[in-house]
Each structure stands twice: as structure tokens, then as C-alpha cells.
PDB file of C-alpha atoms in Angstrom:
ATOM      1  CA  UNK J   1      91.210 115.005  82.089  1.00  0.00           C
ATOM      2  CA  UNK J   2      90.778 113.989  85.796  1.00  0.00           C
ATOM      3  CA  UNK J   3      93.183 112.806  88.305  1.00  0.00           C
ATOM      4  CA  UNK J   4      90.715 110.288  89.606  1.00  0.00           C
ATOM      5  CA  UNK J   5      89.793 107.088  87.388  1.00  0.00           C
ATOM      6  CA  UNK J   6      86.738 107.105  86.571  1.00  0.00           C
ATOM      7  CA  UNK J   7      86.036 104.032  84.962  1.00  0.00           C
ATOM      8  CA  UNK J   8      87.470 100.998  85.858  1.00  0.00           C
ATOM      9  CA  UNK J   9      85.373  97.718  83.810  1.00  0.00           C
ATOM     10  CA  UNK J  10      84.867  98.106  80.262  1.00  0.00           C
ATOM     11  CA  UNK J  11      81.684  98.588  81.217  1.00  0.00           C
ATOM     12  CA  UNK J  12      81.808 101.422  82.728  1.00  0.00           C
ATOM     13  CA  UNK J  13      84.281 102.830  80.450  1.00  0.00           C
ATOM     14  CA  UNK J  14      81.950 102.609  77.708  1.00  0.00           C
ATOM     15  CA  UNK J  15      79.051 104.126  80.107  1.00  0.00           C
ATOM     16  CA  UNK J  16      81.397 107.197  80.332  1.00  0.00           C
ATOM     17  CA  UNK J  17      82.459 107.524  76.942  1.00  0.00           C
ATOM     18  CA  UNK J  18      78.613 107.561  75.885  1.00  0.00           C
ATOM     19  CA  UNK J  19      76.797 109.132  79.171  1.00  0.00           C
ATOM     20  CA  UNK J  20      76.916 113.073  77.730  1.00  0.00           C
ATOM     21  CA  UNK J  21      76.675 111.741  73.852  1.00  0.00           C
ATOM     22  CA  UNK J  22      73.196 109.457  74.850  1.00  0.00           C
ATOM     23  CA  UNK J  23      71.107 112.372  76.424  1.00  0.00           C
ATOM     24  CA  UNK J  24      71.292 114.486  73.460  1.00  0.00           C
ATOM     25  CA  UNK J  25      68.845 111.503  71.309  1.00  0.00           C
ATOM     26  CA  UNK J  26      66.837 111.459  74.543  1.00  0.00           C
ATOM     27  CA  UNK J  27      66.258 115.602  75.111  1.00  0.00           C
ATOM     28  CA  UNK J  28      68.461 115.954  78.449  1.00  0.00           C
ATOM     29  CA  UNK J  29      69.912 118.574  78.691  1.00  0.00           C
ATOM     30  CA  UNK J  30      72.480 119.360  81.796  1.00  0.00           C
ATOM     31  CA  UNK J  31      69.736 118.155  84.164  1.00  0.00           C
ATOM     32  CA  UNK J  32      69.699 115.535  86.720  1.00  0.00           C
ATOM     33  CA  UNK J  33      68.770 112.091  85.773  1.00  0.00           C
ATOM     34  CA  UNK J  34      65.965 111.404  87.787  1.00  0.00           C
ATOM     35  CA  UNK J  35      62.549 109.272  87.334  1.00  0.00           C
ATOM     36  CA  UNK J  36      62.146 108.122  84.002  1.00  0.00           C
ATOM     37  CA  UNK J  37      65.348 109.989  82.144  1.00  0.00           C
ATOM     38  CA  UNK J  38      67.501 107.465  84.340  1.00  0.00           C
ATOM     39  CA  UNK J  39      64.933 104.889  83.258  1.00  0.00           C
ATOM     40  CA  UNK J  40      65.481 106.083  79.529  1.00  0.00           C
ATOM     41  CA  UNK J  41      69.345 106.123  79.234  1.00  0.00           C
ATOM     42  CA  UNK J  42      69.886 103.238  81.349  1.00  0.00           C
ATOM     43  CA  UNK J  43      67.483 101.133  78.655  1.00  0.00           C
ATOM     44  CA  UNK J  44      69.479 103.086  75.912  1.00  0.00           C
ATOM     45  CA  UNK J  45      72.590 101.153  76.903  1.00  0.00           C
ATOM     46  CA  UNK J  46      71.574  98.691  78.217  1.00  0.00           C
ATOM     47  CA  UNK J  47      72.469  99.167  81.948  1.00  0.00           C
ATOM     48  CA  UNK J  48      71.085  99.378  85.579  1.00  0.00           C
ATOM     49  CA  UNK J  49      69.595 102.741  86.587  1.00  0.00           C
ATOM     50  CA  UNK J  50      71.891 102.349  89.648  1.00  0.00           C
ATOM     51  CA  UNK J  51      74.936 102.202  87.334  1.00  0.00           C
ATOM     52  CA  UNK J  52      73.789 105.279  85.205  1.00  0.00           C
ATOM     53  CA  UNK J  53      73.656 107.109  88.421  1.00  0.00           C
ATOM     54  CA  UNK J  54      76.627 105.918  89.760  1.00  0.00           C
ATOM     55  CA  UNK J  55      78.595 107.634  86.543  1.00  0.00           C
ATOM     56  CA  UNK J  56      76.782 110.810  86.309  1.00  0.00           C
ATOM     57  CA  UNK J  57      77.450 111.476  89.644  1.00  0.00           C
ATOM     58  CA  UNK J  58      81.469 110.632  89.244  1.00  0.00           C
ATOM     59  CA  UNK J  59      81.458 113.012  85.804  1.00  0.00           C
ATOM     60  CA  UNK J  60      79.485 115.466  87.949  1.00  0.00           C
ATOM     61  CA  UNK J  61      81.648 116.000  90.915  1.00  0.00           C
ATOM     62  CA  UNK J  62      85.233 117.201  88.891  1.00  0.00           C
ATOM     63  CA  UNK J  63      88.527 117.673  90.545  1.00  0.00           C
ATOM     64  CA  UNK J  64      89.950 120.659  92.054  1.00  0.00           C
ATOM     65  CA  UNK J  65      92.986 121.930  93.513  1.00  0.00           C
ATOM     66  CA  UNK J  66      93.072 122.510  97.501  1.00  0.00           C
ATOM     67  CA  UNK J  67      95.511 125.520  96.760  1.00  0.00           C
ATOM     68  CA  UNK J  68      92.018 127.036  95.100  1.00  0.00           C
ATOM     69  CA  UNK J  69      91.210 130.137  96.623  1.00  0.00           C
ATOM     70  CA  UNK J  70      87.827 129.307  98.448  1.00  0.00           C
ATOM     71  CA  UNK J  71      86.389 133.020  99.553  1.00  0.00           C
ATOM     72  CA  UNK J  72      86.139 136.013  97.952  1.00  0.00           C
ATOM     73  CA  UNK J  73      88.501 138.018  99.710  1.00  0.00           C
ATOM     74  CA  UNK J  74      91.363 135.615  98.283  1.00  0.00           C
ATOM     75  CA  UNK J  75      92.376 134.945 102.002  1.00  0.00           C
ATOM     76  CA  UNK J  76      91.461 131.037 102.315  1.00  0.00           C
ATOM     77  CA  UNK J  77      91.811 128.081 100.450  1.00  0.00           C
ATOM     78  CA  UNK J  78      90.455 125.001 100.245  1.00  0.00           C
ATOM     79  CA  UNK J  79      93.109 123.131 102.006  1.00  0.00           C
ATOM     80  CA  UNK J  80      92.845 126.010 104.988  1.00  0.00           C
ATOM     81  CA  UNK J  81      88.931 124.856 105.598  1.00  0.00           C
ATOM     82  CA  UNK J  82      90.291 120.789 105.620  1.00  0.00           C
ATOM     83  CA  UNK J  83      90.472 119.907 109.968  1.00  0.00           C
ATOM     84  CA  UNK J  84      92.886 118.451 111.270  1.00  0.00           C
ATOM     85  CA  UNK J  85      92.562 116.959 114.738  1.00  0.00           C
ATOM     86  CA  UNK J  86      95.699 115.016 115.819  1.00  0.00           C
ATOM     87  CA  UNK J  87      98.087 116.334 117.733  1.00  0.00           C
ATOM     88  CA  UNK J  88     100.625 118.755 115.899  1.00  0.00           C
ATOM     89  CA  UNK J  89     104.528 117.466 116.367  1.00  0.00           C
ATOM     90  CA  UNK J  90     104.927 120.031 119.390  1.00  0.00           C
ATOM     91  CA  UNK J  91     102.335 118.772 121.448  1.00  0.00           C
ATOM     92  CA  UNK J  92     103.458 115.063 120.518  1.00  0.00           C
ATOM     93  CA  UNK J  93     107.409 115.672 121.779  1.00  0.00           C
ATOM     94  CA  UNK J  94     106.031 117.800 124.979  1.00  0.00           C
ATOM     95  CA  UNK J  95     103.950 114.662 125.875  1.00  0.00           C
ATOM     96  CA  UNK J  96     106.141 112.177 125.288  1.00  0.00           C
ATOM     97  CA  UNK J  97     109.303 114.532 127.383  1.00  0.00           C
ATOM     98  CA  UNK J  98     106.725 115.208 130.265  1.00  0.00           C
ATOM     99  CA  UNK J  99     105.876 111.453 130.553  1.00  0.00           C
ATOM    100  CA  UNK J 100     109.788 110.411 130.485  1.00  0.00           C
ATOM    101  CA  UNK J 101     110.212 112.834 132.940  1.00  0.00           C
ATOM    102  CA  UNK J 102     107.245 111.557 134.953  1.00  0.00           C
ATOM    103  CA  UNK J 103     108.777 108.084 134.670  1.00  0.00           C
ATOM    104  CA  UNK J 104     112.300 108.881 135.892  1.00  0.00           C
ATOM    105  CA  UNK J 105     110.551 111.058 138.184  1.00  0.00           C
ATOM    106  CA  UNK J 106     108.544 108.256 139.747  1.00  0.00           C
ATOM    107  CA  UNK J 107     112.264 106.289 139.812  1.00  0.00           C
ATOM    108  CA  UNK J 108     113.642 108.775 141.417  1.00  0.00           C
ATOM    109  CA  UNK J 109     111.099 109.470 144.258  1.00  0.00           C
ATOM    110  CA  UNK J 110     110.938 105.666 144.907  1.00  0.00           C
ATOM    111  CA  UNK J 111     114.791 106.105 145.394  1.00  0.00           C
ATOM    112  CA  UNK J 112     114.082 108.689 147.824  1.00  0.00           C
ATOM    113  CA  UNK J 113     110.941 106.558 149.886  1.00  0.00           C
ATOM    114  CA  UNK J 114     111.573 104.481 153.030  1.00  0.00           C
ATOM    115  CA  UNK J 115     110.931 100.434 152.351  1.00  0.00           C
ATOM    116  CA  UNK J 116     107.924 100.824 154.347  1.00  0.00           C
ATOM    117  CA  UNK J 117     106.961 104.074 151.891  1.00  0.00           C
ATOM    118  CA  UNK J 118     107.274 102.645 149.066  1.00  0.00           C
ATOM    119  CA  UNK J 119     105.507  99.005 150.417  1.00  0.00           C
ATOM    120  CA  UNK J 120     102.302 101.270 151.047  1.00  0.00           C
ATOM    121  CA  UNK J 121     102.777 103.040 147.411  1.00  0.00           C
ATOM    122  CA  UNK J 122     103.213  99.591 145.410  1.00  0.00           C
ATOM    123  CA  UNK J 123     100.646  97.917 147.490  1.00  0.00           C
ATOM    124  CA  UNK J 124      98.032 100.839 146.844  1.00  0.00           C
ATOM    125  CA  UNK J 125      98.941 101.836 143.427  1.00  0.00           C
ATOM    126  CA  UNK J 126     100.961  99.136 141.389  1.00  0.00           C
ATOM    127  CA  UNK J 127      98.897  96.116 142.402  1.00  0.00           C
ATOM    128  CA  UNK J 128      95.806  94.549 140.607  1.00  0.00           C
ATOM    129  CA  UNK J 129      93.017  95.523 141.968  1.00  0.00           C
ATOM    130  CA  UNK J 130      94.881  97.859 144.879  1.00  0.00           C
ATOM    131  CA  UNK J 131      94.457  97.139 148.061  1.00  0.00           C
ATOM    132  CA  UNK J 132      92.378  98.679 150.997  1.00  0.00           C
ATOM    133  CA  UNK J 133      94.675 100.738 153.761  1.00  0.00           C
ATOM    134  CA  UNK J 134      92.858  98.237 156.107  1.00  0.00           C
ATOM    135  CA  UNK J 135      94.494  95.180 154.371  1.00  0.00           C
ATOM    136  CA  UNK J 136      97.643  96.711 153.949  1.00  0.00           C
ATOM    137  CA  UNK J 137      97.357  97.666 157.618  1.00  0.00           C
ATOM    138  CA  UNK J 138      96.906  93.877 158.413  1.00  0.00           C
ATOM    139  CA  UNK J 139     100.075  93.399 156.843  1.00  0.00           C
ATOM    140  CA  UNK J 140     102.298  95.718 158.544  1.00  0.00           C
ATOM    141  CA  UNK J 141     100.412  95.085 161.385  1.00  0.00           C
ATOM    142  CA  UNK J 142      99.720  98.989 162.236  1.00  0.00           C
ATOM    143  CA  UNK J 143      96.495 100.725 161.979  1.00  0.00           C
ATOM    144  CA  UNK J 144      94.904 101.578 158.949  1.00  0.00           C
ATOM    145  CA  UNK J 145      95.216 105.327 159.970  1.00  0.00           C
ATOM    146  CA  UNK J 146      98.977 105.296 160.171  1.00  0.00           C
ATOM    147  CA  UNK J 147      98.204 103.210 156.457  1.00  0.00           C
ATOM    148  CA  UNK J 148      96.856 106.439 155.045  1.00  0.00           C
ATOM    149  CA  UNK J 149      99.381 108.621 156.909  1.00  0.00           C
ATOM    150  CA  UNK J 150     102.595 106.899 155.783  1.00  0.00           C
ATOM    151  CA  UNK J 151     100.938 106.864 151.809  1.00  0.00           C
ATOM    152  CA  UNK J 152     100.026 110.448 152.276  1.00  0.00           C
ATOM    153  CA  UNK J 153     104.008 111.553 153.145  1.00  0.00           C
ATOM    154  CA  UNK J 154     104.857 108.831 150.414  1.00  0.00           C
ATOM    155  CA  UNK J 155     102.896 110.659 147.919  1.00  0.00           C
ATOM    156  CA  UNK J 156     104.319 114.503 148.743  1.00  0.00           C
ATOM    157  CA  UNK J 157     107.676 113.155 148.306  1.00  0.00           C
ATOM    158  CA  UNK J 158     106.791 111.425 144.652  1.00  0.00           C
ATOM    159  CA  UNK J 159     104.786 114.404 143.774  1.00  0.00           C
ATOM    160  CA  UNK J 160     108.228 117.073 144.788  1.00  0.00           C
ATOM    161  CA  UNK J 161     110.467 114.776 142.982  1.00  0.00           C
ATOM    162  CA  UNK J 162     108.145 114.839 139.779  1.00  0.00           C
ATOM    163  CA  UNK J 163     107.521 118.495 139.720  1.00  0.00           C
ATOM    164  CA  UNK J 164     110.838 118.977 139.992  1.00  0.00           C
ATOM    165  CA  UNK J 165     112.049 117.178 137.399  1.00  0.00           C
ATOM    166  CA  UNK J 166     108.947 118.613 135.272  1.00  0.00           C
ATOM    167  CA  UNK J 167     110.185 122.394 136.163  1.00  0.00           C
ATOM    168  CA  UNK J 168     113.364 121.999 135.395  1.00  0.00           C
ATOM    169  CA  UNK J 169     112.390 119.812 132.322  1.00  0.00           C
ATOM    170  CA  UNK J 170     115.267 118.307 129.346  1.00  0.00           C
ATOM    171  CA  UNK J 171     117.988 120.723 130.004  1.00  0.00           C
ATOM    172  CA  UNK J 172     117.828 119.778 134.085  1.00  0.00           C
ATOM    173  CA  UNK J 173     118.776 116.333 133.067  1.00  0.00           C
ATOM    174  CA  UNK J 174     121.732 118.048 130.712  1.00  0.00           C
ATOM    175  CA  UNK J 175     123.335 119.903 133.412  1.00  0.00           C
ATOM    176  CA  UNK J 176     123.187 117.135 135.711  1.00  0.00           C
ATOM    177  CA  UNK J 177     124.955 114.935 133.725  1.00  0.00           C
ATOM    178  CA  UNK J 178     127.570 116.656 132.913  1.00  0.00           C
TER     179      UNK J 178
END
């Protein structure tokens, strides 16, 4: 009895029914049908090699239970040995909290920027493709130096505000709210 189907056509059904019953006539005996004992039992019922093959390999390969103890010291099972590589439900909620808080962070900081801060920021950052600290500079009509200087201050004030929130994480937001 198997979990799996095995046979799905009638075809095939009849294939497995007679696979372990046809090699007895033929002198197989638990060995792999290769060469010309495929050739033999696939003319025996009247069937592609490629078919034969197909079904000794699904009888071959029986089911087992993950919860099968898979060393000899009785210490792993099957299911242990099986990788998983997504993210576990910790890491999901601590990325998805940190990158809130980064967001009201970021609405926050902008809150605490001077117009002509947070023009530099947008203009540098939040535009598509971001423009050059001379171009911006041609817009404010100030040096492309004082550009840089005004995004650099810009910047340690975002970056406080975020780390802030980020330190003081979920239960910062709590206590301010209430």
C-alpha cells in the first residue's frame, strides 16, 4: 500500500499489477531492467521500454515516513536533514517592525528638516534618476558645496531620528502614545 498513486491510465495500472508477476517467465530476478530485460518485458506486454522503466522505478522508490529515524545513534530524522531556507516567523516580524519604524522614522525626520533640508533630500534621493548637487545648486542658486553641506546635516538628522526610533523599537511608540 503506498500513499502515492502509482498508476494513473489503465495502462499503467495493468503494467503495475503485472511488472513483478512478468519477470519471473523471463528469469529476473530483483535486478535492474537494463539492455535487453527492458527489451524483453516491455515486448511481453506489449509496451515502450520507456514505460517499463518509468514503473519499475515508481515500485522501486517506496514511501517512508520523515519521523524515520535516519542515523544510527537515533538522534536525527529524516525530516531534521529536509532545509529550509526562508525566513523563520521571527526574522519576518523583526523586518517588517524595523522597516515601519524606518518609515515613520523617515516621517518623522522630514518633520524635523528645514524646507530647504528636505528640498536637497527629495531632490537627491526621491527623484528619478537623482539629481547632481551641481543641478540642485542651480536651483537654489548656491554653490554646489553648500549642496553637499546642507544634504550632509539633512542626512545626520534623518539618520538620529531613525536610530532612535530603531533603539527604542515597538514599546517606544507604546509609551508615547499613551
Amino acid at each position: 500500500w503506498s500513499l502515492v498513486k502509482v498508476g494513473t491510465t489503465q495502462a499503467e495500472r495493468k503494467l503495475f499489477q503485472k511488472l513483478s508477476r512478468g519477470k519471473k517467465p523471463l528469469n529476473i530476478v530483483d535486478a535492474e531492467l537494463t539492455g535487453e530485460n527492458l527489451k524483453k518485458v516491455a515486448d511481453l506486454f506489449g509496451v515502450k521500454e520507456e514505460e517499463v522503466l518509468s514503473m519499475e522505478m515508481r515500485v522501486a522508490s517506496r514511501d517512508f515516513s520523515l519521523d524515520k529515524v535516519s542515523t544510527d545513534d537515533g538522534t536525527i530524522t529524516y525530516l531534521d536533514s529536509i532545509s529550509d531556507y526562508r525566513a523563520n516567523q521571527e526574522e519576518i516580524v523583526e523586518s517588517l517592525q524595523a522597516t515601519e519604524l524606518t518609515q515613520e522614522g523617515l516621517q518623522k525626520g522630514f518633520e524635523k528638516l528645514s524646507p530647504r533640508e528636505r528640498y536637497v533630500i527629495e531632490r537627491r534621493y526621491l527623484t528619478s534618476p537623482p539629481m547632481k548637487l551641481r543641478e540642485v545648486g542651480d536651483e537654489l542658486e548656491i554653490s554646489k558645496e553648500r549642496v553637499r553641506q546642507i544634504e550632509t546635516q539633512a542626512l545626520k538628522k534623518l539618520r538620529a531620528v531613525i536610530e532612535s526610533r530603531l533603539d527604542h523599537g515597538p514599546e517606544y511608540k507604546h509609551r508615547r502614545e499613551n
